[in-house]
mmCIF file with all atom_site columns, C-alpha atoms and ligand atoms in Angstrom:
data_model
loop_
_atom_site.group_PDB
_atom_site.id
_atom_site.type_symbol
_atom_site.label_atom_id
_atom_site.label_alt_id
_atom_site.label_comp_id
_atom_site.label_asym_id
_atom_site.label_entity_id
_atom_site.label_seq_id
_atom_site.pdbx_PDB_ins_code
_atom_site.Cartn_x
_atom_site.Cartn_y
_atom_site.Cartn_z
_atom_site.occupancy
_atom_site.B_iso_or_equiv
_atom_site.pdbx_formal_charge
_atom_site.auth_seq_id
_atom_site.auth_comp_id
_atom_site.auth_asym_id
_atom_site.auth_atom_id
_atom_site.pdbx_PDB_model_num
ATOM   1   C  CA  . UNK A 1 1   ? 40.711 130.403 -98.747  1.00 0.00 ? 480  UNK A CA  1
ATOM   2   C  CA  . UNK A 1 2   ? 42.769 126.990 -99.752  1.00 0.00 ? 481  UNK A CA  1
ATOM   3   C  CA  . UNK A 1 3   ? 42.482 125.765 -102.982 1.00 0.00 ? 482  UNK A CA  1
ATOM   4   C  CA  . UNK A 1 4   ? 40.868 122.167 -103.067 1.00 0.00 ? 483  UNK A CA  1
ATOM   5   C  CA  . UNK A 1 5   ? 42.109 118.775 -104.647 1.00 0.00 ? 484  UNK A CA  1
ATOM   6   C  CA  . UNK A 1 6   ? 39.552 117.918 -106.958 1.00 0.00 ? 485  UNK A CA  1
ATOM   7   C  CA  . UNK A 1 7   ? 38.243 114.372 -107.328 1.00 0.00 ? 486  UNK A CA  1
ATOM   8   C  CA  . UNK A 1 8   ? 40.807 113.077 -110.109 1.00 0.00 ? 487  UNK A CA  1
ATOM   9   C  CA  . UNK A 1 9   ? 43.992 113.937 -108.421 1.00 0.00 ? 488  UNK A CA  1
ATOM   10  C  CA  . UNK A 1 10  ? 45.994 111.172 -107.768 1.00 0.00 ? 489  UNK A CA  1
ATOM   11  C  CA  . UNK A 1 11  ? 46.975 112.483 -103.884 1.00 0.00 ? 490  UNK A CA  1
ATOM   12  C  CA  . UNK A 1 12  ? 43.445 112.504 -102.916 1.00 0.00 ? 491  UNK A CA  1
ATOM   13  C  CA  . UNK A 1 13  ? 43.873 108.550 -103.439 1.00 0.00 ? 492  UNK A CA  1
ATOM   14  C  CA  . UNK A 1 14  ? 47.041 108.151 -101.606 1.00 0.00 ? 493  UNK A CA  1
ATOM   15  C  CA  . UNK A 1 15  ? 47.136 106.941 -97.844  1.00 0.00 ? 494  UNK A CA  1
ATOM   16  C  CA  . UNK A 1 16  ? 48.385 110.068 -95.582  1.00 0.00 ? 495  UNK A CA  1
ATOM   17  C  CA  . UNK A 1 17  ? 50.649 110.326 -93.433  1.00 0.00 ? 496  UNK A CA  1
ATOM   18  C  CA  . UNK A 1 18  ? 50.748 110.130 -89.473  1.00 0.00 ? 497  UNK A CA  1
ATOM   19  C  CA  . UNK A 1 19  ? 51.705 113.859 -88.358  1.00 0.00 ? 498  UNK A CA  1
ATOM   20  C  CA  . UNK A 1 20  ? 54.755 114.543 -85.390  1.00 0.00 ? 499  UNK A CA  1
ATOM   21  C  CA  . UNK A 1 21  ? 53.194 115.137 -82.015  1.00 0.00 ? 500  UNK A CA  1
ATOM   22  C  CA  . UNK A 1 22  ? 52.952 117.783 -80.458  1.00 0.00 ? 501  UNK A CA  1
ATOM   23  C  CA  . UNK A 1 23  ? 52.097 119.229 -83.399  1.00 0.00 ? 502  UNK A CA  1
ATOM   24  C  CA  . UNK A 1 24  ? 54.491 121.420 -85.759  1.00 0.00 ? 503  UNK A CA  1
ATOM   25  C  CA  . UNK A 1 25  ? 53.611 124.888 -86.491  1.00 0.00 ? 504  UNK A CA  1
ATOM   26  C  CA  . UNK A 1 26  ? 53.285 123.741 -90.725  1.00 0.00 ? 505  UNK A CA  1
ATOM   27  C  CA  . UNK A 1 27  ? 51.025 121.140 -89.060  1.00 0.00 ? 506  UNK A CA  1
ATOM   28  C  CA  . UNK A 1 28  ? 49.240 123.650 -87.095  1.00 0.00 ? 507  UNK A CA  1
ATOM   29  C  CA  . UNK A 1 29  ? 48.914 126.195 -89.348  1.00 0.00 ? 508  UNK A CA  1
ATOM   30  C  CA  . UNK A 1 30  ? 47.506 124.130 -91.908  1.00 0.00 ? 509  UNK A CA  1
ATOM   31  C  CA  . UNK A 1 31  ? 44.629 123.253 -89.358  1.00 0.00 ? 510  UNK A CA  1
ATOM   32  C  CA  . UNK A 1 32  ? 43.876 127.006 -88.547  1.00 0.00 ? 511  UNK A CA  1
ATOM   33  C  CA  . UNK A 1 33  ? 43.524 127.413 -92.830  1.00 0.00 ? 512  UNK A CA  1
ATOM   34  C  CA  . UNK A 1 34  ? 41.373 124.429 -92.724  1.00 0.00 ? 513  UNK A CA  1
ATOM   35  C  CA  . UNK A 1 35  ? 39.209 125.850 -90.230  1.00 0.00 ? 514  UNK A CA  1
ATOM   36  C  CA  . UNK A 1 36  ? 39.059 129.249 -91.601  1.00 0.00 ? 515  UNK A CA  1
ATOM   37  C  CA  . UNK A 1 37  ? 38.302 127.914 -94.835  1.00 0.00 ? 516  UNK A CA  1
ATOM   38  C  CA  . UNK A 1 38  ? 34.831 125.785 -93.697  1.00 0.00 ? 517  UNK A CA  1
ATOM   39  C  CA  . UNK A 1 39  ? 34.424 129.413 -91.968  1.00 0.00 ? 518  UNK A CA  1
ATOM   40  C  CA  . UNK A 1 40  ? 34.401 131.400 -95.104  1.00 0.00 ? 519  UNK A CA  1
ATOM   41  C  CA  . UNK A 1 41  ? 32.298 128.683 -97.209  1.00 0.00 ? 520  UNK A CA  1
ATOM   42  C  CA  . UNK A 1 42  ? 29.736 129.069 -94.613  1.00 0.00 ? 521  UNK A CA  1
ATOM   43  C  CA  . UNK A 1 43  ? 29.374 132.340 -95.036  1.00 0.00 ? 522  UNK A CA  1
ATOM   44  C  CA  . UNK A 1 44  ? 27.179 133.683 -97.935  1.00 0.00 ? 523  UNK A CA  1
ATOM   45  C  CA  . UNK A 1 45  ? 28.437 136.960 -98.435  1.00 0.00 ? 524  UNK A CA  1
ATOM   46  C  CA  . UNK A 1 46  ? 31.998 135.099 -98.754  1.00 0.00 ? 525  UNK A CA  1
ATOM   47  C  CA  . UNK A 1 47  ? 30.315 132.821 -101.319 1.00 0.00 ? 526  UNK A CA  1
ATOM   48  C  CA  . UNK A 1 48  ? 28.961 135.137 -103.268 1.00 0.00 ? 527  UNK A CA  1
ATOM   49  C  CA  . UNK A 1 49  ? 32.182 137.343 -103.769 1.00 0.00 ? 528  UNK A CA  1
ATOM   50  C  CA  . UNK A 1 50  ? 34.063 133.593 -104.468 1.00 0.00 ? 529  UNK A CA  1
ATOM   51  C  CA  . UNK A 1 51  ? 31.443 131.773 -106.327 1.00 0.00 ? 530  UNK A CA  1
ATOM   52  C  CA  . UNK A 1 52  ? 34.423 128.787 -106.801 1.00 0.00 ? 531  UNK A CA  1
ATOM   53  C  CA  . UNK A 1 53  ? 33.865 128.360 -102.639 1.00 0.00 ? 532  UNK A CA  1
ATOM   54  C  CA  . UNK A 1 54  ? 31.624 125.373 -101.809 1.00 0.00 ? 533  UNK A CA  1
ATOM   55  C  CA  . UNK A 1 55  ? 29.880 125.691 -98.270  1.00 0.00 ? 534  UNK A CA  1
ATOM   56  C  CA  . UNK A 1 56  ? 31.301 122.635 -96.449  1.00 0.00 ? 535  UNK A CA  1
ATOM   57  C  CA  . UNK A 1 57  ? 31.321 121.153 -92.619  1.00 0.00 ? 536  UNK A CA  1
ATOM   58  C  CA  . UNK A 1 58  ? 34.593 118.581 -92.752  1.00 0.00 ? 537  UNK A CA  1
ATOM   59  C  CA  . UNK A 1 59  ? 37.510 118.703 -94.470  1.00 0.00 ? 538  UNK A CA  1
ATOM   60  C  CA  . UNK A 1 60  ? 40.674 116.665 -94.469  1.00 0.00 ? 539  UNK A CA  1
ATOM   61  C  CA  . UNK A 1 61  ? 44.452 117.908 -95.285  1.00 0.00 ? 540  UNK A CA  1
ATOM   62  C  CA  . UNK A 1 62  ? 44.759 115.654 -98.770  1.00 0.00 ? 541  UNK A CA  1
ATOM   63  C  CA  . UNK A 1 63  ? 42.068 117.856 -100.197 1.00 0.00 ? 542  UNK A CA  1
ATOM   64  C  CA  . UNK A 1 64  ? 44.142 121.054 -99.340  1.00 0.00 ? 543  UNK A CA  1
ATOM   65  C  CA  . UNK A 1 65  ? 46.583 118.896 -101.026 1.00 0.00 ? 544  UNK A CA  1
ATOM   66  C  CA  . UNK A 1 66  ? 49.088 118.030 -98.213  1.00 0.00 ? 545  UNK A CA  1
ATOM   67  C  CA  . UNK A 1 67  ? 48.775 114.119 -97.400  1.00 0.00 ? 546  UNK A CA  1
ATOM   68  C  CA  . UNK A 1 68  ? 49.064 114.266 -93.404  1.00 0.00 ? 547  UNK A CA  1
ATOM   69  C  CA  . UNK A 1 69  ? 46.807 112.882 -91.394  1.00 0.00 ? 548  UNK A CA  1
ATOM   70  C  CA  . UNK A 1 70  ? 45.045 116.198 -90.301  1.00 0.00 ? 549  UNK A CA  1
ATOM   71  C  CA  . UNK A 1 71  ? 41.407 117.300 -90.355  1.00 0.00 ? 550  UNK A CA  1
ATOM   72  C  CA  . UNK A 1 72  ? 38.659 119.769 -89.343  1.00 0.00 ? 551  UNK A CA  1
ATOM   73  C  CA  . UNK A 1 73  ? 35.183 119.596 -88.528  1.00 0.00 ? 552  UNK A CA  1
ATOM   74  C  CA  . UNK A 1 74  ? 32.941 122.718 -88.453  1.00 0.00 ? 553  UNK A CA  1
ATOM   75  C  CA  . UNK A 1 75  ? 29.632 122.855 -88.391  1.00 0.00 ? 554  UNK A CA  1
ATOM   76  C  CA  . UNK A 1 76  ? 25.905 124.376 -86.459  1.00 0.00 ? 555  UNK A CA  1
ATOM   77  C  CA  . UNK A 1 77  ? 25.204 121.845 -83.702  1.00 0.00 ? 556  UNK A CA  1
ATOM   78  C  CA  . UNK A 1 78  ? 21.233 123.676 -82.768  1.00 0.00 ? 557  UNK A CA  1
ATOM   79  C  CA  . UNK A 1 79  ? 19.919 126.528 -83.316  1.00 0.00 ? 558  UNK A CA  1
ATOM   80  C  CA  . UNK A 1 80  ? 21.359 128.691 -80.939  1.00 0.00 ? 559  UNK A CA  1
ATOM   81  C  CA  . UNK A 1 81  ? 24.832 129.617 -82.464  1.00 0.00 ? 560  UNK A CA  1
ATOM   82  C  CA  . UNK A 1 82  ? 26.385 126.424 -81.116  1.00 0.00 ? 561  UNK A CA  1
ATOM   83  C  CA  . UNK A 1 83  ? 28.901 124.772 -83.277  1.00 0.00 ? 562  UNK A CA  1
ATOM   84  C  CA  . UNK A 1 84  ? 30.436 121.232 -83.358  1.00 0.00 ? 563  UNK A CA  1
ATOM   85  C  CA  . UNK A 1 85  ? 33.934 121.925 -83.843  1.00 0.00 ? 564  UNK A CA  1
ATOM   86  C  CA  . UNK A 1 86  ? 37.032 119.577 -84.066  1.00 0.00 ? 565  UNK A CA  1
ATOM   87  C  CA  . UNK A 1 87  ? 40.834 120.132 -84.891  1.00 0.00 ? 566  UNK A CA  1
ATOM   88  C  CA  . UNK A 1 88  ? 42.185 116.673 -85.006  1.00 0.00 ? 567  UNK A CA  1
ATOM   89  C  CA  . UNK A 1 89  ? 45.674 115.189 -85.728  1.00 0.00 ? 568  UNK A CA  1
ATOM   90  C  CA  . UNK A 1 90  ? 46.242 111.437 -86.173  1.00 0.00 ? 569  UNK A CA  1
ATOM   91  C  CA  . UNK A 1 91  ? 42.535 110.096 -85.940  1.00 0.00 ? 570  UNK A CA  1
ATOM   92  C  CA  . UNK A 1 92  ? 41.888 106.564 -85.204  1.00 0.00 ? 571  UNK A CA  1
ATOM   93  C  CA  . UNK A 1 93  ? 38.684 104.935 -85.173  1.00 0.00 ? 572  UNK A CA  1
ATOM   94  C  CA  . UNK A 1 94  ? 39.013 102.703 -81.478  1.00 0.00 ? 573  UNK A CA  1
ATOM   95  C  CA  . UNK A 1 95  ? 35.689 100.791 -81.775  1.00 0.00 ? 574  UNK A CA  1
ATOM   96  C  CA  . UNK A 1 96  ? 32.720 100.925 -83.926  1.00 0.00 ? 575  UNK A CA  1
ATOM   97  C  CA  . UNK A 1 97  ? 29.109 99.684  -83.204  1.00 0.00 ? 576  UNK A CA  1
ATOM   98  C  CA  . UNK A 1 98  ? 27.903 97.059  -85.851  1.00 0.00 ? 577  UNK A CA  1
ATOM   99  C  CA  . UNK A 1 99  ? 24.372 99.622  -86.250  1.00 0.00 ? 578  UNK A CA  1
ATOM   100 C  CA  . UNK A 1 100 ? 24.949 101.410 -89.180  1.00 0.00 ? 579  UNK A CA  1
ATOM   101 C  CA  . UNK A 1 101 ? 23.192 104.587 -90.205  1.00 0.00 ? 580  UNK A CA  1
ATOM   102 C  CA  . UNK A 1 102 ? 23.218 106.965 -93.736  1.00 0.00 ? 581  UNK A CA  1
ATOM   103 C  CA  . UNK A 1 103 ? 22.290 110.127 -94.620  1.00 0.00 ? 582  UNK A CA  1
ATOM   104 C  CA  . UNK A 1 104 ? 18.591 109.681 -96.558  1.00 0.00 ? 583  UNK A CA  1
ATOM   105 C  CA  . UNK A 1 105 ? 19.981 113.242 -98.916  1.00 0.00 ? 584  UNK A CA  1
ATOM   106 C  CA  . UNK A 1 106 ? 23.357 111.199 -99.469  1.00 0.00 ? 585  UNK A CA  1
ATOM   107 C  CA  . UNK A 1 107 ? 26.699 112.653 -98.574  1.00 0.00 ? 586  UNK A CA  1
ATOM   108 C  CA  . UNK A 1 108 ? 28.693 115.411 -100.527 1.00 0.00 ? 587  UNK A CA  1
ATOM   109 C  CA  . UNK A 1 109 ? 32.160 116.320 -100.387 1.00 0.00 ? 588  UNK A CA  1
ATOM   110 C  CA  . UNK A 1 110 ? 33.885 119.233 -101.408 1.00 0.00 ? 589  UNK A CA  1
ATOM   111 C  CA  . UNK A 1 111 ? 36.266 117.165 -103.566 1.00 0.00 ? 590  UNK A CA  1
ATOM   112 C  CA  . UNK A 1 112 ? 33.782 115.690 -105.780 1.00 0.00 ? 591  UNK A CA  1
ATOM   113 C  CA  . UNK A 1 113 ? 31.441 118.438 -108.440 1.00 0.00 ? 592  UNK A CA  1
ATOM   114 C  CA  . UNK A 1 114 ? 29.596 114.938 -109.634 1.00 0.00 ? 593  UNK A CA  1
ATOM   115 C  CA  . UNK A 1 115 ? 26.505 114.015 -108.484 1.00 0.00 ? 594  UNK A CA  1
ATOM   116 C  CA  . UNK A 1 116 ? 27.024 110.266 -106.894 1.00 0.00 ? 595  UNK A CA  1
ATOM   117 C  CA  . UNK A 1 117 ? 23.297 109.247 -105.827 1.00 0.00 ? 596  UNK A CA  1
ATOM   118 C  CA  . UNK A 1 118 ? 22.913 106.344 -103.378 1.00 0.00 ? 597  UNK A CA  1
ATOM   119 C  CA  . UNK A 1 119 ? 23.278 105.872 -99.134  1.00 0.00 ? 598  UNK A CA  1
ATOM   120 C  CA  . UNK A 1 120 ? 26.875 105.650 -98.044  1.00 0.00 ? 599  UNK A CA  1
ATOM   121 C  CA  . UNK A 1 121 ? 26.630 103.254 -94.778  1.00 0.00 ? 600  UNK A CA  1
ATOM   122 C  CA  . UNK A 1 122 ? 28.550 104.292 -92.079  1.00 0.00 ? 601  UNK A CA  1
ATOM   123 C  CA  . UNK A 1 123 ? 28.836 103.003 -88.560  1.00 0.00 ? 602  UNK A CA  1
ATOM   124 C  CA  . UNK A 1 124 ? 26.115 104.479 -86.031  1.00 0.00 ? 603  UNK A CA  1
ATOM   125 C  CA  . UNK A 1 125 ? 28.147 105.129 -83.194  1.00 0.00 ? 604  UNK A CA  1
ATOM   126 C  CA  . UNK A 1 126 ? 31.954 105.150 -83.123  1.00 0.00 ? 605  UNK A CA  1
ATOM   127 C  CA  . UNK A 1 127 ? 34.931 106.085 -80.650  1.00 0.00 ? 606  UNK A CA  1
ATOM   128 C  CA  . UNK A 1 128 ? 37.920 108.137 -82.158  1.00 0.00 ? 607  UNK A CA  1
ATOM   129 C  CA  . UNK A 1 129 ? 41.274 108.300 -80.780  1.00 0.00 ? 608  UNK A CA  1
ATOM   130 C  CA  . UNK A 1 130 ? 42.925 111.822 -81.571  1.00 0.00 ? 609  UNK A CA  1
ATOM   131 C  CA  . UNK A 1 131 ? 45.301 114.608 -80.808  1.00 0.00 ? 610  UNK A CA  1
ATOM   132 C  CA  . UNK A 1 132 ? 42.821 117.641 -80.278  1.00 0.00 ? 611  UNK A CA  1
ATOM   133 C  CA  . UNK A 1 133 ? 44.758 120.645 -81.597  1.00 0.00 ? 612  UNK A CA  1
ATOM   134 C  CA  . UNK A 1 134 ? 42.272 123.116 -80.018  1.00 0.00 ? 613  UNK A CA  1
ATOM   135 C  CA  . UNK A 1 135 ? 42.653 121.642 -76.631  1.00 0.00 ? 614  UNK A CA  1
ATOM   136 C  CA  . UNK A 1 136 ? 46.533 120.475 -77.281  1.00 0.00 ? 615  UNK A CA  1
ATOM   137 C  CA  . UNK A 1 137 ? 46.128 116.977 -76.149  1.00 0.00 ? 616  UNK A CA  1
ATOM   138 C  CA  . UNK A 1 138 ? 44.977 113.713 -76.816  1.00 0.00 ? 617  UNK A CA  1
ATOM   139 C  CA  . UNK A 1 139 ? 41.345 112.931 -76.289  1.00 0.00 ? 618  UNK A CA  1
ATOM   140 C  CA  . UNK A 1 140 ? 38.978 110.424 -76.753  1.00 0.00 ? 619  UNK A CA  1
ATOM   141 C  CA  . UNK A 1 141 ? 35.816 111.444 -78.277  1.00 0.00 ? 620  UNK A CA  1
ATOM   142 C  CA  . UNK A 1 142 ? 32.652 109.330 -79.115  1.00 0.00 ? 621  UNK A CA  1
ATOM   143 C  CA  . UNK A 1 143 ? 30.576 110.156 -81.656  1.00 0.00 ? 622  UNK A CA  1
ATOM   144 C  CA  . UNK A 1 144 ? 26.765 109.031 -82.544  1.00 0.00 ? 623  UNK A CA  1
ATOM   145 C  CA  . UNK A 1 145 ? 24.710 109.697 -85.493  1.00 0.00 ? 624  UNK A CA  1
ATOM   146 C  CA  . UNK A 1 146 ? 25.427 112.733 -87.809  1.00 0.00 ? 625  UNK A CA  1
ATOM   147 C  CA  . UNK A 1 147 ? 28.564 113.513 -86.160  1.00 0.00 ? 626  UNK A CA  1
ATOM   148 C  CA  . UNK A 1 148 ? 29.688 109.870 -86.394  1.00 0.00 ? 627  UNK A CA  1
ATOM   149 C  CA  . UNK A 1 149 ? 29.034 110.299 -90.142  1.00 0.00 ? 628  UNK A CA  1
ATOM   150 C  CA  . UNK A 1 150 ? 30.996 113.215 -90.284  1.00 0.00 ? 629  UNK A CA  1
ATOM   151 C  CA  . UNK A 1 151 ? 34.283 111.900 -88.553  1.00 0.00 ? 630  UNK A CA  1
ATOM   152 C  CA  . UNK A 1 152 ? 34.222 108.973 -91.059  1.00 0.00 ? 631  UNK A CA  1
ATOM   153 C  CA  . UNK A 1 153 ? 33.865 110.550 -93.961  1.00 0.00 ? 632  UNK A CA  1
ATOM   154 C  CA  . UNK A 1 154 ? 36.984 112.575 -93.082  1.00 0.00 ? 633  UNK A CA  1
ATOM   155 C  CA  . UNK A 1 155 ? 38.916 110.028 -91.521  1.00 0.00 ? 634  UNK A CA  1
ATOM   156 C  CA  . UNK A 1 156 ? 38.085 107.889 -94.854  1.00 0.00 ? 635  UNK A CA  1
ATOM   157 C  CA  . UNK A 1 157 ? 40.007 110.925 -96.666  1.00 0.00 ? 636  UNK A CA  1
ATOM   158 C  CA  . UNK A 1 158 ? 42.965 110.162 -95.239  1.00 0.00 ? 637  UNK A CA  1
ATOM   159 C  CA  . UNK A 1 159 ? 42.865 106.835 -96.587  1.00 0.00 ? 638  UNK A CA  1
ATOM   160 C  CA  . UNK A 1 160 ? 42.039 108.136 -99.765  1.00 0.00 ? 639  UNK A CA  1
ATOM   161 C  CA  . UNK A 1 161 ? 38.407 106.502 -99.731  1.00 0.00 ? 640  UNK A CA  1
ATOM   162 C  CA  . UNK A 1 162 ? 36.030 109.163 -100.470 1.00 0.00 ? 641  UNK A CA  1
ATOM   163 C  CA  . UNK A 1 163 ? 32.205 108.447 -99.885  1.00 0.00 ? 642  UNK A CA  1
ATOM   164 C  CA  . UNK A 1 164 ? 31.204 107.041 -102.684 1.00 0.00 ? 643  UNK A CA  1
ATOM   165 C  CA  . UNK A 1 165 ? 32.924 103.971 -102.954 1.00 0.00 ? 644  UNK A CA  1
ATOM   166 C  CA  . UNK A 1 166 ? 30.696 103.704 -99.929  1.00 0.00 ? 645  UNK A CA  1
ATOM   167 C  CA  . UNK A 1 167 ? 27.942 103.405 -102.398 1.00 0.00 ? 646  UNK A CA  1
ATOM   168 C  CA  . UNK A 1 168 ? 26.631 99.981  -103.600 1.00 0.00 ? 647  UNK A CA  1
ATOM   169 C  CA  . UNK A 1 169 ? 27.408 99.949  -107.176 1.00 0.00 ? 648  UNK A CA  1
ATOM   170 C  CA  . UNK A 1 170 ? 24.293 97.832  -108.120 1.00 0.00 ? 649  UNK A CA  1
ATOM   171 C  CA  . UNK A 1 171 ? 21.861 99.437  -105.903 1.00 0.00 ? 650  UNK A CA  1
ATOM   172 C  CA  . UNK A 1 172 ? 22.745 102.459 -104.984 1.00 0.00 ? 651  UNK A CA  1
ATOM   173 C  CA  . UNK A 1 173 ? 19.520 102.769 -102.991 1.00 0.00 ? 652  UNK A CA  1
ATOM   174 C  CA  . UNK A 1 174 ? 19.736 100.030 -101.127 1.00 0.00 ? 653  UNK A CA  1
ATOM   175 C  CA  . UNK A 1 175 ? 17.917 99.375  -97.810  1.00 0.00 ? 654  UNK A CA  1
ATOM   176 C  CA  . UNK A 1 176 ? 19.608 97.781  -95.388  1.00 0.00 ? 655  UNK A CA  1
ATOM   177 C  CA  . UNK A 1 177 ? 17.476 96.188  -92.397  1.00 0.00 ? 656  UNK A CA  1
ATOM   178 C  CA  . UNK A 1 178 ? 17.877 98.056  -88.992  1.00 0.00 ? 657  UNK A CA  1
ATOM   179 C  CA  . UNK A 1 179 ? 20.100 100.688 -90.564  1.00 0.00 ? 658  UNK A CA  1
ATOM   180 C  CA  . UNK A 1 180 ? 19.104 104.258 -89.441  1.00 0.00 ? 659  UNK A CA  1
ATOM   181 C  CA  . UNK A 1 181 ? 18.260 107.045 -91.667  1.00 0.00 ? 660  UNK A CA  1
ATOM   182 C  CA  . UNK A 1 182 ? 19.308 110.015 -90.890  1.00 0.00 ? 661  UNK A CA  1
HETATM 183 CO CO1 . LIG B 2 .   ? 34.913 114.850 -98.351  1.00 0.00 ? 2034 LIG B CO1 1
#
């Protein structure tokens, strides 16, 4: 279980840095924590014994506190005990479709206890350019819809943007045409 940077820490704001390649152990280990950590908060048994544990699906390596360009994705892809799962290094969005999309519940992040109401528009379909520490090599992945969402809220982390400065100040709510709700 890693303790996470809290919303208010000045290193979630910082950029991150690009990691060596291949990868480091430090580099790799930290992965493998981030990993088993999103394990653990999905578990409610593990929850329950550590009521500080937030469930979570993403999480990038400035909110465990080391600013590297490193993050994980884990999360229940259907019903049948298939999960989405990525160990990336070095992310880079390639290309981006000009369709946006949001999440109609809002997004959450394991960073930030307040409540931040309002649609965080993100870019419908997107290609990422990473270093895939599960496969250990560089891959190419492209990403629609929720999982699109998911990749740039992390990769926004390492930037130190987190998803509500996605959020239009004014409106929070606002509709924009031939965006998709998801
Ligand atoms: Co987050």
């Amino acid at each position: 279980m890693l303790r996470i940077t809290k919303d208010g820490v000045p290193s979630l704001r910082a950029p991150s840095k690009e990691v060596p390649l291949p990868l480091e152990e430090k580099d790799r280990k930290l992965l493998m924590d981030m990993l088993e950590h999103l394990k653990e908060s999905q578990d409610d048994s593990f929850r329950e014994k550590h009521p500080s544990v937030r469930e979570g699906i993403g999480l990038a390596a400035p909110q465990a506190g080391v600013n590297r360009r490193l993050l994980v994705i884990h999360y229940p892809k259907d019903g049948e005990g298939n999960y989405q799962t990525y160990c990336l290094a070095n992310p880079r969005i390639v290309s981006q479709s000009v369709k946006e999309c949001y999440l109609e519940s809002g997004e959450g992040c394991l960073s930030v206890d307040k409540e931040h109401p309002g649609y965080s528009y993100r870019s419908y379909r997107i290609r990422v350019e990473a270093y895939d520490a599960l496969l250990g090599q560089k891959v190419l992945i492209k990403a629609i819809g929720f999982d699109a969402i998911v990749l740039q809220h992390e990769i926004d982390h390492l930037d130190g943007i987190l998803f509500y400065d996605r959020i239009d100040k004014k409106d929070p709510f606002l509709k924009k045409p031939g965006a998709i709700a998801l």
